[in-house]
């Protein structure tokens, strides 16, 4: 006690803080300190004993809090480790599931051979962009993105909205990368093993609807499909292997002028397809003819508003011209539904993604365009 003293009181008072410390004080320092304080030994040790007991209480509280902090750190660390383990197990389960699926398809008639791997990305959109950017460079880089239109019928609204947003951003990002995009709606069919004997009375193999100029890509896809031996067998009994269809607004030009324009365009692509240029109109059950865009699109507007994940067309925050653009596409969908009931497959121009169009509303429009029912009641692949 004479050479080494725990002197928390003087340390606290001298530095104006409540931190607790241990100070080594020699005999000379003792004497000098007592002289400055003008205290004798008995008075000093009484004062020191009182504050030492207080410091012991503070020591105990600090130790308790440090122990609590240590326990909390251990708990957080254990929680993080468990979360990492759970995530790793999910990834391994996904890999095993994907590997099993591929192995099963390799044994099936699909004869699908592929290698799979996982992309480390913060979210789905970033991962999809990474894949599209690193899949090749220069002439080896693919120029077309093929995505399947997700179904929403068996999903909750929030899950369906999330799936539609993923597909929308895939389409938007691919178009920004100057890639072509194909959206495929199988509508319950297997595109590889379509059974034509179930639909023997259909007249056209593929109806190709030209809605806007996309550089001829909408014509190239059905042309290449119909060159395959399988689809040649499917369409062997059809009147037309491929039929070119277009919608004409009589308020802007006559049908004859539209036929001349489309015939010249088909000739420039060296495609000898039968052509149908249809007026933008609709007949109701009473025989009344509607030629205005809103009247033609009445049926498809109702189908659009019935889609649960999309906003009602009249409630969307869009301008009058933007609403008219939506109505034109819905009118085209109405004409497609009425005129392509005899086709095995339907191809059409994909609408561009617009800045003012919300992802779910755009995908709802694609669903309406991709819902074409044949005269026998079955949905047609689009």
PDB file of N, CA and C in Angstrom, residues 25 134 155 195 204 208 246 262 288:
ATOM      1  N   UNK A  25       1.901   4.720  -7.740  1.00  0.00           N
ATOM      2  CA  UNK A  25       2.369   5.903  -7.008  1.00  0.00           C
ATOM      3  C   UNK A  25       3.472   5.482  -6.043  1.00  0.00           C
ATOM      4  N   UNK A 134     -21.834 -10.620 -70.224  1.00  0.00           N
ATOM      5  CA  UNK A 134     -20.631 -11.449 -70.281  1.00  0.00           C
ATOM      6  C   UNK A 134     -20.818 -12.697 -71.133  1.00  0.00           C
ATOM      7  N   UNK A 155     -50.454 -17.709 -58.724  1.00  0.00           N
ATOM      8  CA  UNK A 155     -49.579 -16.978 -57.811  1.00  0.00           C
ATOM      9  C   UNK A 155     -50.354 -15.913 -57.049  1.00  0.00           C
ATOM     10  N   UNK A 195     -48.694 -31.021 -80.808  1.00  0.00           N
ATOM     11  CA  UNK A 195     -49.429 -32.135 -81.400  1.00  0.00           C
ATOM     12  C   UNK A 195     -50.436 -31.616 -82.425  1.00  0.00           C
ATOM     13  N   UNK A 204     -53.916 -22.138 -91.099  1.00  0.00           N
ATOM     14  CA  UNK A 204     -52.648 -21.427 -91.198  1.00  0.00           C
ATOM     15  C   UNK A 204     -51.652 -21.965 -90.183  1.00  0.00           C
ATOM     16  N   UNK A 208     -48.424 -14.023 -88.797  1.00  0.00           N
ATOM     17  CA  UNK A 208     -47.431 -13.022 -88.417  1.00  0.00           C
ATOM     18  C   UNK A 208     -48.064 -11.641 -88.507  1.00  0.00           C
ATOM     19  N   UNK A 246     -51.782  -7.593 -91.147  1.00  0.00           N
ATOM     20  CA  UNK A 246     -51.566  -6.220 -90.704  1.00  0.00           C
ATOM     21  C   UNK A 246     -52.916  -5.567 -90.453  1.00  0.00           C
ATOM     22  N   UNK A 262     -47.415  -2.810 -97.830  1.00  0.00           N
ATOM     23  CA  UNK A 262     -46.973  -4.068 -97.201  1.00  0.00           C
ATOM     24  C   UNK A 262     -46.478  -5.070 -98.241  1.00  0.00           C
ATOM     25  N   UNK A 288     -73.505  -4.441 -85.264  1.00  0.00           N
ATOM     26  CA  UNK A 288     -73.033  -3.065 -85.320  1.00  0.00           C
ATOM     27  C   UNK A 288     -71.517  -3.046 -85.472  1.00  0.00           C
TER      28      UNK A 288
END
